[in-house]
CSV table of C-alpha atoms in Angstrom, one decimal:
chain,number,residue,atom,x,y,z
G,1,UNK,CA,0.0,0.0,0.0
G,2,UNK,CA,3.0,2.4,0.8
G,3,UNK,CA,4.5,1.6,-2.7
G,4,UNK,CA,1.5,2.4,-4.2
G,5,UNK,CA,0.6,5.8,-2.4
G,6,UNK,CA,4.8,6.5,-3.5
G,7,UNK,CA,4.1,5.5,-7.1
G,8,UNK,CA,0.6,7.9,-7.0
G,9,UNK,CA,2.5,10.5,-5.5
G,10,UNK,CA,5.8,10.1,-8.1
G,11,UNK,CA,3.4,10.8,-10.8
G,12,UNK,CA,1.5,13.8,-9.6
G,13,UNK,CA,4.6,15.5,-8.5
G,14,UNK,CA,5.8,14.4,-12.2
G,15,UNK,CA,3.1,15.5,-13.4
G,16,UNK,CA,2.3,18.9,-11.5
G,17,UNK,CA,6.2,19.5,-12.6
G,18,UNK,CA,4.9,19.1,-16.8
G,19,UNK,CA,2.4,21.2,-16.4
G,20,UNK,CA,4.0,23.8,-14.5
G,21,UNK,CA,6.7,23.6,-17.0
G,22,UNK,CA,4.1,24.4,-19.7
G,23,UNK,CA,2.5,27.4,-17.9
G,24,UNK,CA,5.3,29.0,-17.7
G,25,UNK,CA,6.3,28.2,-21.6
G,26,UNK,CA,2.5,29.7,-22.4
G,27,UNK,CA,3.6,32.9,-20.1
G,28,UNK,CA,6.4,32.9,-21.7
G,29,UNK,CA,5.3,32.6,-25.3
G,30,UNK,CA,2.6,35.3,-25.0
G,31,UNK,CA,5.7,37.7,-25.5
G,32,UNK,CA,6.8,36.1,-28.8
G,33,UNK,CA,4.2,38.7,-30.7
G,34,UNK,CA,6.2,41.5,-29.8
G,35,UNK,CA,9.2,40.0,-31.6
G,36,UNK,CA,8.3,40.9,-34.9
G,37,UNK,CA,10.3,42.7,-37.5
G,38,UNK,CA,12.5,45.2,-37.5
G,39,UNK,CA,12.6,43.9,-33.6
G,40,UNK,CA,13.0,40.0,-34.5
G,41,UNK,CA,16.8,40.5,-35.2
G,42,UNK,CA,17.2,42.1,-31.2
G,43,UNK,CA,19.7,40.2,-28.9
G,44,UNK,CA,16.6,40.5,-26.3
G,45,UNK,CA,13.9,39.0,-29.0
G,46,UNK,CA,16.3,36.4,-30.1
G,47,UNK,CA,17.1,35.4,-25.8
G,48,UNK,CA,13.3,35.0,-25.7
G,49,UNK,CA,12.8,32.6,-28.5
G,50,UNK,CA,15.9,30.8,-27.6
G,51,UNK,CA,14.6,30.5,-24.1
G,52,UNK,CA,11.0,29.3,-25.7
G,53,UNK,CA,12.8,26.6,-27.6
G,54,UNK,CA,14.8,25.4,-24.7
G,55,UNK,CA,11.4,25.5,-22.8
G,56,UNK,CA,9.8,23.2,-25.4
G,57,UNK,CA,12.5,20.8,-25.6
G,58,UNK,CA,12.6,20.5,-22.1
G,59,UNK,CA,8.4,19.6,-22.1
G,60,UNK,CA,9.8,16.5,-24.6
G,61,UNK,CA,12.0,15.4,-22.6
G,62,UNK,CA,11.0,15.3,-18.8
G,63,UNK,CA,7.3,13.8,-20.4
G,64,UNK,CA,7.4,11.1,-22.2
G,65,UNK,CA,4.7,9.6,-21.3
G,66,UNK,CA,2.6,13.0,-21.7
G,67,UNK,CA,-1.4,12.4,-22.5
G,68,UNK,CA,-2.0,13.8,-26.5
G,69,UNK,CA,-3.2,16.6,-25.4
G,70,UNK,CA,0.2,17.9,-23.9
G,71,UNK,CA,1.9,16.8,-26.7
G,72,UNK,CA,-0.7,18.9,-28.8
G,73,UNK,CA,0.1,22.0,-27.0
G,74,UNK,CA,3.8,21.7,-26.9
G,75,UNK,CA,3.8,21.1,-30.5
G,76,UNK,CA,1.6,24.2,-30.9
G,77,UNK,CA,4.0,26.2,-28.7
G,78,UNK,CA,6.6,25.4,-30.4
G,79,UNK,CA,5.1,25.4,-34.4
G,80,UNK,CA,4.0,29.3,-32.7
G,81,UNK,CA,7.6,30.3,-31.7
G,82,UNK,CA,8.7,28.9,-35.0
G,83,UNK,CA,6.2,31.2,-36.5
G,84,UNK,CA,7.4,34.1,-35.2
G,85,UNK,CA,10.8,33.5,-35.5
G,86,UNK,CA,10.7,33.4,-39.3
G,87,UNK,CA,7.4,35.4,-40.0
G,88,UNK,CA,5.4,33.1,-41.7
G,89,UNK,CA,2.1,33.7,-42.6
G,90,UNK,CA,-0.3,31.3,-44.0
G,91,UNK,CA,-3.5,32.4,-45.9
G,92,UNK,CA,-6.0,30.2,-44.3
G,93,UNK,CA,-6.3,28.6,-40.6
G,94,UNK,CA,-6.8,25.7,-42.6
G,95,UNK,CA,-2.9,26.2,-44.4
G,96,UNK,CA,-2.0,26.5,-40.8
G,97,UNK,CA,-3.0,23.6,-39.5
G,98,UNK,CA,-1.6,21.7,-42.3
G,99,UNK,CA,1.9,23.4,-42.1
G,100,UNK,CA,2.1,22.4,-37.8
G,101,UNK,CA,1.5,18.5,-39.5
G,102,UNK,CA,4.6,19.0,-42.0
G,103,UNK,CA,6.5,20.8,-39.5
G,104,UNK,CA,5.6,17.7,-36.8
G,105,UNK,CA,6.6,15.5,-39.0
G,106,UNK,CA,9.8,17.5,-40.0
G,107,UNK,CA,10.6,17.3,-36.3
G,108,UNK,CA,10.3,13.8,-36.0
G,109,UNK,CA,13.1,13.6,-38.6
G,110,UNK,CA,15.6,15.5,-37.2
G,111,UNK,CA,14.7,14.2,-33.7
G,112,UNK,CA,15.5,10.6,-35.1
G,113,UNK,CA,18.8,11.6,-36.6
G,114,UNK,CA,20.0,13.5,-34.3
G,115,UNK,CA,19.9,10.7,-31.7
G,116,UNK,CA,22.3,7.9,-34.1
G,117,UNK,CA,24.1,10.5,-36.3
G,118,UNK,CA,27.5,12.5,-35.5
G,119,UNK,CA,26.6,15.7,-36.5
G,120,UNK,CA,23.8,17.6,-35.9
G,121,UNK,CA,20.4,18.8,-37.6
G,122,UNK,CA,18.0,21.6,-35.9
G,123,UNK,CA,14.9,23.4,-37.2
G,124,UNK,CA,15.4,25.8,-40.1
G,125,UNK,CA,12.9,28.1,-41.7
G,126,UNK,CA,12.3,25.3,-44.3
G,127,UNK,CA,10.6,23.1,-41.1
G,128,UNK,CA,7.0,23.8,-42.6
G,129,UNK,CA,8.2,22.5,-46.1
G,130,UNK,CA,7.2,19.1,-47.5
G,131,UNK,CA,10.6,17.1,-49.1
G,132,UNK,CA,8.4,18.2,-52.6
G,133,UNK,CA,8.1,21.8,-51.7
G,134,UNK,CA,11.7,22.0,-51.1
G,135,UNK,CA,13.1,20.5,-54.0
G,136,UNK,CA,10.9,22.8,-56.2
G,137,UNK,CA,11.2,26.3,-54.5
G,138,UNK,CA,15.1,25.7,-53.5
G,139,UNK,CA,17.1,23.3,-55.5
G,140,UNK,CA,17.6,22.8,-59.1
G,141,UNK,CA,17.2,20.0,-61.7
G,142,UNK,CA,19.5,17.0,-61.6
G,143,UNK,CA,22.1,18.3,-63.2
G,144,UNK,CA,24.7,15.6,-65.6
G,145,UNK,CA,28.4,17.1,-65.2
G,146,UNK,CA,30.0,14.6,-67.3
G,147,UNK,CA,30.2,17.7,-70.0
G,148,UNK,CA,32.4,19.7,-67.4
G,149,UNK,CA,35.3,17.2,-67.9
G,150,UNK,CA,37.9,19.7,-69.6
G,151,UNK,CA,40.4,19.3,-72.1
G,152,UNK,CA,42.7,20.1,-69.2
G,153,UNK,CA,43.4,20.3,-65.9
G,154,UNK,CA,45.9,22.4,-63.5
G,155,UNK,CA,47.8,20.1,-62.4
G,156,UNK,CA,51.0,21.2,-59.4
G,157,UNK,CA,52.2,17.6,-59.7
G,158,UNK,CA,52.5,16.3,-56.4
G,159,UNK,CA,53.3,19.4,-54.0
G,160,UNK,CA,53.0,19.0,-50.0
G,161,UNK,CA,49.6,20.5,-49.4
G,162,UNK,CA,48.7,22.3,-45.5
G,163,UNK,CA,47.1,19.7,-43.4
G,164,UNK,CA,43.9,22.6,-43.1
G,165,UNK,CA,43.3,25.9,-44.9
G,166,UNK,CA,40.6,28.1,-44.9
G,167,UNK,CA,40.4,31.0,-47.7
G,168,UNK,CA,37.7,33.0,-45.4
G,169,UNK,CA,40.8,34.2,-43.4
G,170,UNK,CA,42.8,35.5,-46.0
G,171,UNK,CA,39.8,37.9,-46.6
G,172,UNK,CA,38.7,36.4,-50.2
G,173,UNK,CA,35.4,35.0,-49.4
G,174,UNK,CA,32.7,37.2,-50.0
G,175,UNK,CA,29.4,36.9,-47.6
G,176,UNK,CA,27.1,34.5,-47.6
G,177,UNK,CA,23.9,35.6,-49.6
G,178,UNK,CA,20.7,33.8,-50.0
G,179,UNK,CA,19.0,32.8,-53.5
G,180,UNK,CA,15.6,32.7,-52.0
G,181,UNK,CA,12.7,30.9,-53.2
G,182,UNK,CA,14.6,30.1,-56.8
G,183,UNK,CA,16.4,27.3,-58.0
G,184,UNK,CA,20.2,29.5,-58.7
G,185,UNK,CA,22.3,27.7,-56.4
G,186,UNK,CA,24.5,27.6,-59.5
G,187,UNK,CA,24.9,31.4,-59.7
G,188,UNK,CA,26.0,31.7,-56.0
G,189,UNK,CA,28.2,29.0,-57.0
G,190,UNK,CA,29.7,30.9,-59.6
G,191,UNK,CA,29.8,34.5,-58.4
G,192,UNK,CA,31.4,33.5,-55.4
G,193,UNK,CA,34.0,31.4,-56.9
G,194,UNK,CA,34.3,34.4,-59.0
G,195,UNK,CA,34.6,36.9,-56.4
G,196,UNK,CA,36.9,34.6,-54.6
G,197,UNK,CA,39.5,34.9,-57.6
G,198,UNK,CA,39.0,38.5,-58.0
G,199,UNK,CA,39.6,39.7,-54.8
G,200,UNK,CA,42.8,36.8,-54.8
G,201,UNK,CA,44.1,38.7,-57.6
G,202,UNK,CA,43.3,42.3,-57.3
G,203,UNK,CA,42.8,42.6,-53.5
G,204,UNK,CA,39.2,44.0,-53.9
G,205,UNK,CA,36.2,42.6,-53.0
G,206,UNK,CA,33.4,43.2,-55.6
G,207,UNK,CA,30.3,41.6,-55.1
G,208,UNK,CA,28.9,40.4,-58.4
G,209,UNK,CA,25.7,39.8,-60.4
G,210,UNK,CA,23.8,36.6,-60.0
G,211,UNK,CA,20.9,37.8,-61.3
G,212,UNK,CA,23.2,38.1,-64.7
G,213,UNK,CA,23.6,34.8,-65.2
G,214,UNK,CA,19.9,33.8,-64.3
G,215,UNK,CA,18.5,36.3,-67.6
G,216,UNK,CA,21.6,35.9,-69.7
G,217,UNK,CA,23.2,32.5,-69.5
G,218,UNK,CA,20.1,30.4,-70.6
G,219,UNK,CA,22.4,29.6,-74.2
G,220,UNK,CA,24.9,27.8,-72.3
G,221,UNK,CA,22.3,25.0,-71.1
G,222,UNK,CA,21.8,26.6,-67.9
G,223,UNK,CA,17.8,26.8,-66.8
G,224,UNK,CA,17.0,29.8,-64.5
G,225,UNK,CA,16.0,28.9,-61.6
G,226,UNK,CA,15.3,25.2,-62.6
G,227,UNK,CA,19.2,24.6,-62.4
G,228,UNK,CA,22.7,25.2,-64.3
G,229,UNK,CA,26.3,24.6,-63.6
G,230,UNK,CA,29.0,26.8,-63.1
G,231,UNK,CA,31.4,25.5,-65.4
G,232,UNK,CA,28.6,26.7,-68.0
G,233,UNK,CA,28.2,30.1,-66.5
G,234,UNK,CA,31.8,30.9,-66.3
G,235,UNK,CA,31.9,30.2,-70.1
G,236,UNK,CA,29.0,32.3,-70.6
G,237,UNK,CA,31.0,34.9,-68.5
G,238,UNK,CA,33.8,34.6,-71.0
G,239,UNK,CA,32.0,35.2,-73.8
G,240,UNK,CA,29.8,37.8,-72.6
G,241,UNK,CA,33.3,39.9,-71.9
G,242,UNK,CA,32.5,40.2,-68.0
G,243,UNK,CA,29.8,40.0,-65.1
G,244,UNK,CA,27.8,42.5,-64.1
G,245,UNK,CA,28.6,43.6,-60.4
G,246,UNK,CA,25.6,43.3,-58.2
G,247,UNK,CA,24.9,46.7,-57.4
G,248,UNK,CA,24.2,47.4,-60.8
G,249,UNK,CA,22.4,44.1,-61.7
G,250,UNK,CA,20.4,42.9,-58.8
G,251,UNK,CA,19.2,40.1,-57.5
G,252,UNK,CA,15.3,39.1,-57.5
G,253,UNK,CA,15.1,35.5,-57.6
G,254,UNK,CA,13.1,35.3,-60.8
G,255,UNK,CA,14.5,34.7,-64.3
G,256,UNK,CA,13.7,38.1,-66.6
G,257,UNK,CA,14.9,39.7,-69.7
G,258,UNK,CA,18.3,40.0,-70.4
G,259,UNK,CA,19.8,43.8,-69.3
G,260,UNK,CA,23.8,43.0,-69.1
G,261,UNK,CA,25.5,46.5,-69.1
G,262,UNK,CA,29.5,46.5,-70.4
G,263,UNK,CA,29.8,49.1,-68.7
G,264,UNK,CA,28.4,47.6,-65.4
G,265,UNK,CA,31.3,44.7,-65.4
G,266,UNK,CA,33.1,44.3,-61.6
G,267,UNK,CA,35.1,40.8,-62.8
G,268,UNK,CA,36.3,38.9,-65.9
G,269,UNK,CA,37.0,35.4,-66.4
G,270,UNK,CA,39.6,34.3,-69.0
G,271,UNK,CA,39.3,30.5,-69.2
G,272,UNK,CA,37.9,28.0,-66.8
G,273,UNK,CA,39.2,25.0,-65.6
G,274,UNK,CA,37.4,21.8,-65.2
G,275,UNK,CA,38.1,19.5,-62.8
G,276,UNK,CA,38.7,15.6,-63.9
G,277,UNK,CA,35.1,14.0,-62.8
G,278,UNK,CA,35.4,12.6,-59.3
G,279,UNK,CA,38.7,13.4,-59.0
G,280,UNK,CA,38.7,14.6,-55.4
G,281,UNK,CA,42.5,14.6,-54.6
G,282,UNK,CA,42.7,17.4,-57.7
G,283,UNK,CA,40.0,19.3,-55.6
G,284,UNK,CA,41.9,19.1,-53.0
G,285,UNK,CA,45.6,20.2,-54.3
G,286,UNK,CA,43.1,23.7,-56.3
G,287,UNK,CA,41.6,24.5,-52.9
G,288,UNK,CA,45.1,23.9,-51.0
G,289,UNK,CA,47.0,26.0,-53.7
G,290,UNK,CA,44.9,27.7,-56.1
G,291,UNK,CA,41.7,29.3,-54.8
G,292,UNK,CA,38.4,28.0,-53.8
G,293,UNK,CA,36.6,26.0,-56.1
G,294,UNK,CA,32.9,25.8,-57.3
G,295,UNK,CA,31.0,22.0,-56.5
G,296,UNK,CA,27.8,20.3,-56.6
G,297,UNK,CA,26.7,17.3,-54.4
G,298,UNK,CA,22.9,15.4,-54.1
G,299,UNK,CA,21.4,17.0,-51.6
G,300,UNK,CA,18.5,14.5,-49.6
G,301,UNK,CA,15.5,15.0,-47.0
G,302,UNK,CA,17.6,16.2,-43.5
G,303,UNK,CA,20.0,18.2,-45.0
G,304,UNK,CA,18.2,21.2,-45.3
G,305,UNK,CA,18.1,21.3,-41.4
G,306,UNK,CA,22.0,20.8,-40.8
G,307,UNK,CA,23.2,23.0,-37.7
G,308,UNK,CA,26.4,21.6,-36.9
G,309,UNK,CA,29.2,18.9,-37.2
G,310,UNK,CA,30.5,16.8,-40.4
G,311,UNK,CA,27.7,15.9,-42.7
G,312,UNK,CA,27.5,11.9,-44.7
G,313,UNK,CA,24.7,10.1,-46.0
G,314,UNK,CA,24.3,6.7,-46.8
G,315,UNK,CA,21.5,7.7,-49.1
G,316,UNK,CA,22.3,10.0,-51.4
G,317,UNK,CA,24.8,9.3,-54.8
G,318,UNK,CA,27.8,10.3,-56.3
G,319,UNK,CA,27.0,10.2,-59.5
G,320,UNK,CA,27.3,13.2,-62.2
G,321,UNK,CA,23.8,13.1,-63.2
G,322,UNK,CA,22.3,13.2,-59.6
G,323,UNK,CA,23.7,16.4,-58.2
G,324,UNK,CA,21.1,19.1,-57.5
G,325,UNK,CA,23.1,21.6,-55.6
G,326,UNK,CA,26.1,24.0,-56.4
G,327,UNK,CA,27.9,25.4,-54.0
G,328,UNK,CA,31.4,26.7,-52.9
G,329,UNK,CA,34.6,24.9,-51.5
G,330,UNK,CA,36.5,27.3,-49.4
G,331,UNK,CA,38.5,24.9,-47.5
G,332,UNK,CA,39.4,21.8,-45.9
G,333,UNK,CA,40.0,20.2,-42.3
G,334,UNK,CA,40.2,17.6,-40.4
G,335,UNK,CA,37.3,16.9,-37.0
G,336,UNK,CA,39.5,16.9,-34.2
G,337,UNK,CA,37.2,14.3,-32.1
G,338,UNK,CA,36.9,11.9,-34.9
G,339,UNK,CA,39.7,12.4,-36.9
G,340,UNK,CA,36.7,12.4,-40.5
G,341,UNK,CA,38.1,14.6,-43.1
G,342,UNK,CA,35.8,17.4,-44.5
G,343,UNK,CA,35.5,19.8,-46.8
G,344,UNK,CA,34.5,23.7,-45.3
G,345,UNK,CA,31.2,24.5,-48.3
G,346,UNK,CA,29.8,27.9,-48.6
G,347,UNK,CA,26.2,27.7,-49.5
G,348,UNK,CA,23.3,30.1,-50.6
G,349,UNK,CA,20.8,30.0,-48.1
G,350,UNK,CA,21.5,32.5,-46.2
G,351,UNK,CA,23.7,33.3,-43.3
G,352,UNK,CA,21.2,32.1,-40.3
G,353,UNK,CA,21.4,28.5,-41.9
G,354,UNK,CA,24.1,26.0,-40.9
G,355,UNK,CA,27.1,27.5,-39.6
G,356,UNK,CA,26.6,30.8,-40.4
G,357,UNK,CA,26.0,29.8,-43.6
G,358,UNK,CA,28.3,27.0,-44.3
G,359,UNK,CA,28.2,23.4,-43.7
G,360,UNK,CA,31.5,20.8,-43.5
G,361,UNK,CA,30.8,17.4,-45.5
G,362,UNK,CA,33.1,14.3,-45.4
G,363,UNK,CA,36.0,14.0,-47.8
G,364,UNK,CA,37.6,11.6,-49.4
G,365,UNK,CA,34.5,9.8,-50.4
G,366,UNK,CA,33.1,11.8,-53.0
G,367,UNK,CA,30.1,12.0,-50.5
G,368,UNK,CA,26.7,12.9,-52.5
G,369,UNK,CA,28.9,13.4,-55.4
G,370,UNK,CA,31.3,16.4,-54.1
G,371,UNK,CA,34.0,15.4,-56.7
G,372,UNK,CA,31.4,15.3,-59.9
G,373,UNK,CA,31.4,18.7,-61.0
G,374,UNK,CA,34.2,21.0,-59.8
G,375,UNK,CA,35.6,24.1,-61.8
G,376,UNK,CA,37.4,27.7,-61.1
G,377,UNK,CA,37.3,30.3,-62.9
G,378,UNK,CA,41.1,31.8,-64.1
G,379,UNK,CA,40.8,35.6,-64.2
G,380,UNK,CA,44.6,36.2,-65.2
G,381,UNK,CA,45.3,35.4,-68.4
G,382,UNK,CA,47.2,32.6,-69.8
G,383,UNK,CA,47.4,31.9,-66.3
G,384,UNK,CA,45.8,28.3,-66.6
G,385,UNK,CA,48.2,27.7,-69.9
G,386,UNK,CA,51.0,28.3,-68.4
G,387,UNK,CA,50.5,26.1,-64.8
């Protein structure tokens, strides 16, 4: 009788503790209105919804075994911070409802792989996003590279490459920018492999034209904001005599007649070199000694809420006609904990996502096809001949 009477009173006080928890989240979380923008970007706002998070996560773990209805709430609370955090608006209570389901089910995802995997997935503004959604709104067509295989390729012969490096702190990697709700990963790709060389071999940082390459370069097989390559745009870069600079041509995430100005041009490209298909040890030597270099990889469901840590998949391919994302190498390391070799990526969705922007993915295995479609653009001339 004493057991039970301890078991009874175990789960009251367990329970009392829940629901207390959960007040004080709801108290909480009536604040999360104010937070909106220009405000949402304050250290205070951004404290509260980090506290409201933490609040939530702490409701999943210390009740387990909590009735539906808690678990309804929580989710709500949560799905409501989320909300705010990233000012959505849906049209309809009804589109509401149905983006807390995807964004449940979203959770449930990184949940699950973020209790076997080593690194480390959170929620991302792309949470209330089906795996469809994404794919169509973010990330282009599958791309085949096999075309990007050049007639030649820079080759040091077999130098001693640094054991890390890291262009971002010799001051040649522009800022992370974000291609928004269009499919031109490939002219992020491009422009800031571009930029990259520029400011390598001028010492000025120009921020260039993406939005260029979206209305311009459709003649060199490159599709808007369905998809392209950068080994194509930097040829259409070469024949066009230059790239606009970005202040001149600017971005708006939509494909639209072609205005290229001559007179507009922050960067030239001379020749491009094409990296040997899945030839990741050539990768390695041009982003060692050259400058960094323009990739694309298969990107799969989880990856678009990556937060942290070096990033595999045992799903996704390594083939030349599956890639579906360009983006930059700027480096290379090694994970002290694990010893796993990664590359350092700059991507294009913006500088809240990932590591501030970036994300590290294993090396050495031509993971989701890394090695399948590499290129640089030369910006010296006969500077590619002569190597």
């Amino acid at each position: 009788m004493e057991s039970r009477r301890h078991s009874r009173s175990s789960f009251i006080a367990t329970r009392a503790s829940s629901v207390c928890r959960l007040l004080s989240l709801r108290l909480l979380l009536l604040h999360l209105p104010l937070c909106l923008a220009p405000w949402l970007h304050s250290a205070s706002c951004r404290s509260l919804l980090q506290e409201g998070d933490a609040a939530v996560d702490t409701i999943a773990m210390v009740t387990p075994d909590a009735d539906a209805a808690l678990a309804r709430e929580a989710l709500q609370l949560r799905f409501n911070s989320f909300v705010q955090r990233y000012g959505k608006v849906y049209s309809s209570p009804e589109e509401h409802a149905y983006r807390m389901e995807v964004f449940k089910e979203n959770l449930r995802l990184i949940e699950e792989s973020n209790n076997y995997e080593t690194y480390e997935l959170e929620v991302t503004e792309f949470t209330d996003l089906t795996w469809e959604e994404f794919q169509k709104h973010f990330l282009g067509a599958k791309q085949d590279c096999s075309a990007t295989t050049g007639s030649y390729v820079r080759r040091l012969g077999n130098p001693t490459l640094p054991a890390r490096r890291d262009w971002r702190e010799e001051g040649i990697v522009s800022p992370v920018k974000n291609q928004g709700h269009c499919g031109s990963c490939w002219t992020f790709s491009t422009t800031g492999g571009l930029e990259a060389a520029h400011a390598q071999a001028t010492g000025s940082m120009v921020l260039l034209s993406e939005q260029q390459l979206l209305d311009c370069a459709g003649g060199f097989d490159n599709l808007g904001c369905s998809g392209g390559l950068p080994s194509h745009a930097y040829e259409y870069i070469i024949y066009a005599g230059g790239l606009d600079t970005e202040e001149a041509y600017p971005y708006k995430a939509k494909s639209e007649k072609c205005h290229f100005n001559p007179n507009a041009i922050g960067a030239k490209v001379f020749d491009v070199v094409n990296i040997t298909e899945g030839a990741e040890d050539d990768i390695l030597e041009a982003v060692a000694l050259v400058q960094p270099v323009t990739v694309a990889f298969q990107v799969v469901d989880g990856f678009r809420f990556y937060k942290s840590g070096v990033y595999s998949s045992p799903t996704c391919k390594s083939g030349p006609e599956t890639v579906n994302h360009a983006v930059l190498a700027v480096g290379y390391d090694v994970d002290k904990e694990s010893g796993t070799p990664y590359w350092i990526i700059k991507n294009s969705w913006g500088p809240n996502w990932g590591n501030h922007g970036y994300f590290y993915i294993e090396r050495n295995k031509n993971m989701c096809g890394i090695a399948a479609c590499a290129s640089y653009p030369v910006v010296t001339k006969g500077a590619a001949q002569s190597a």
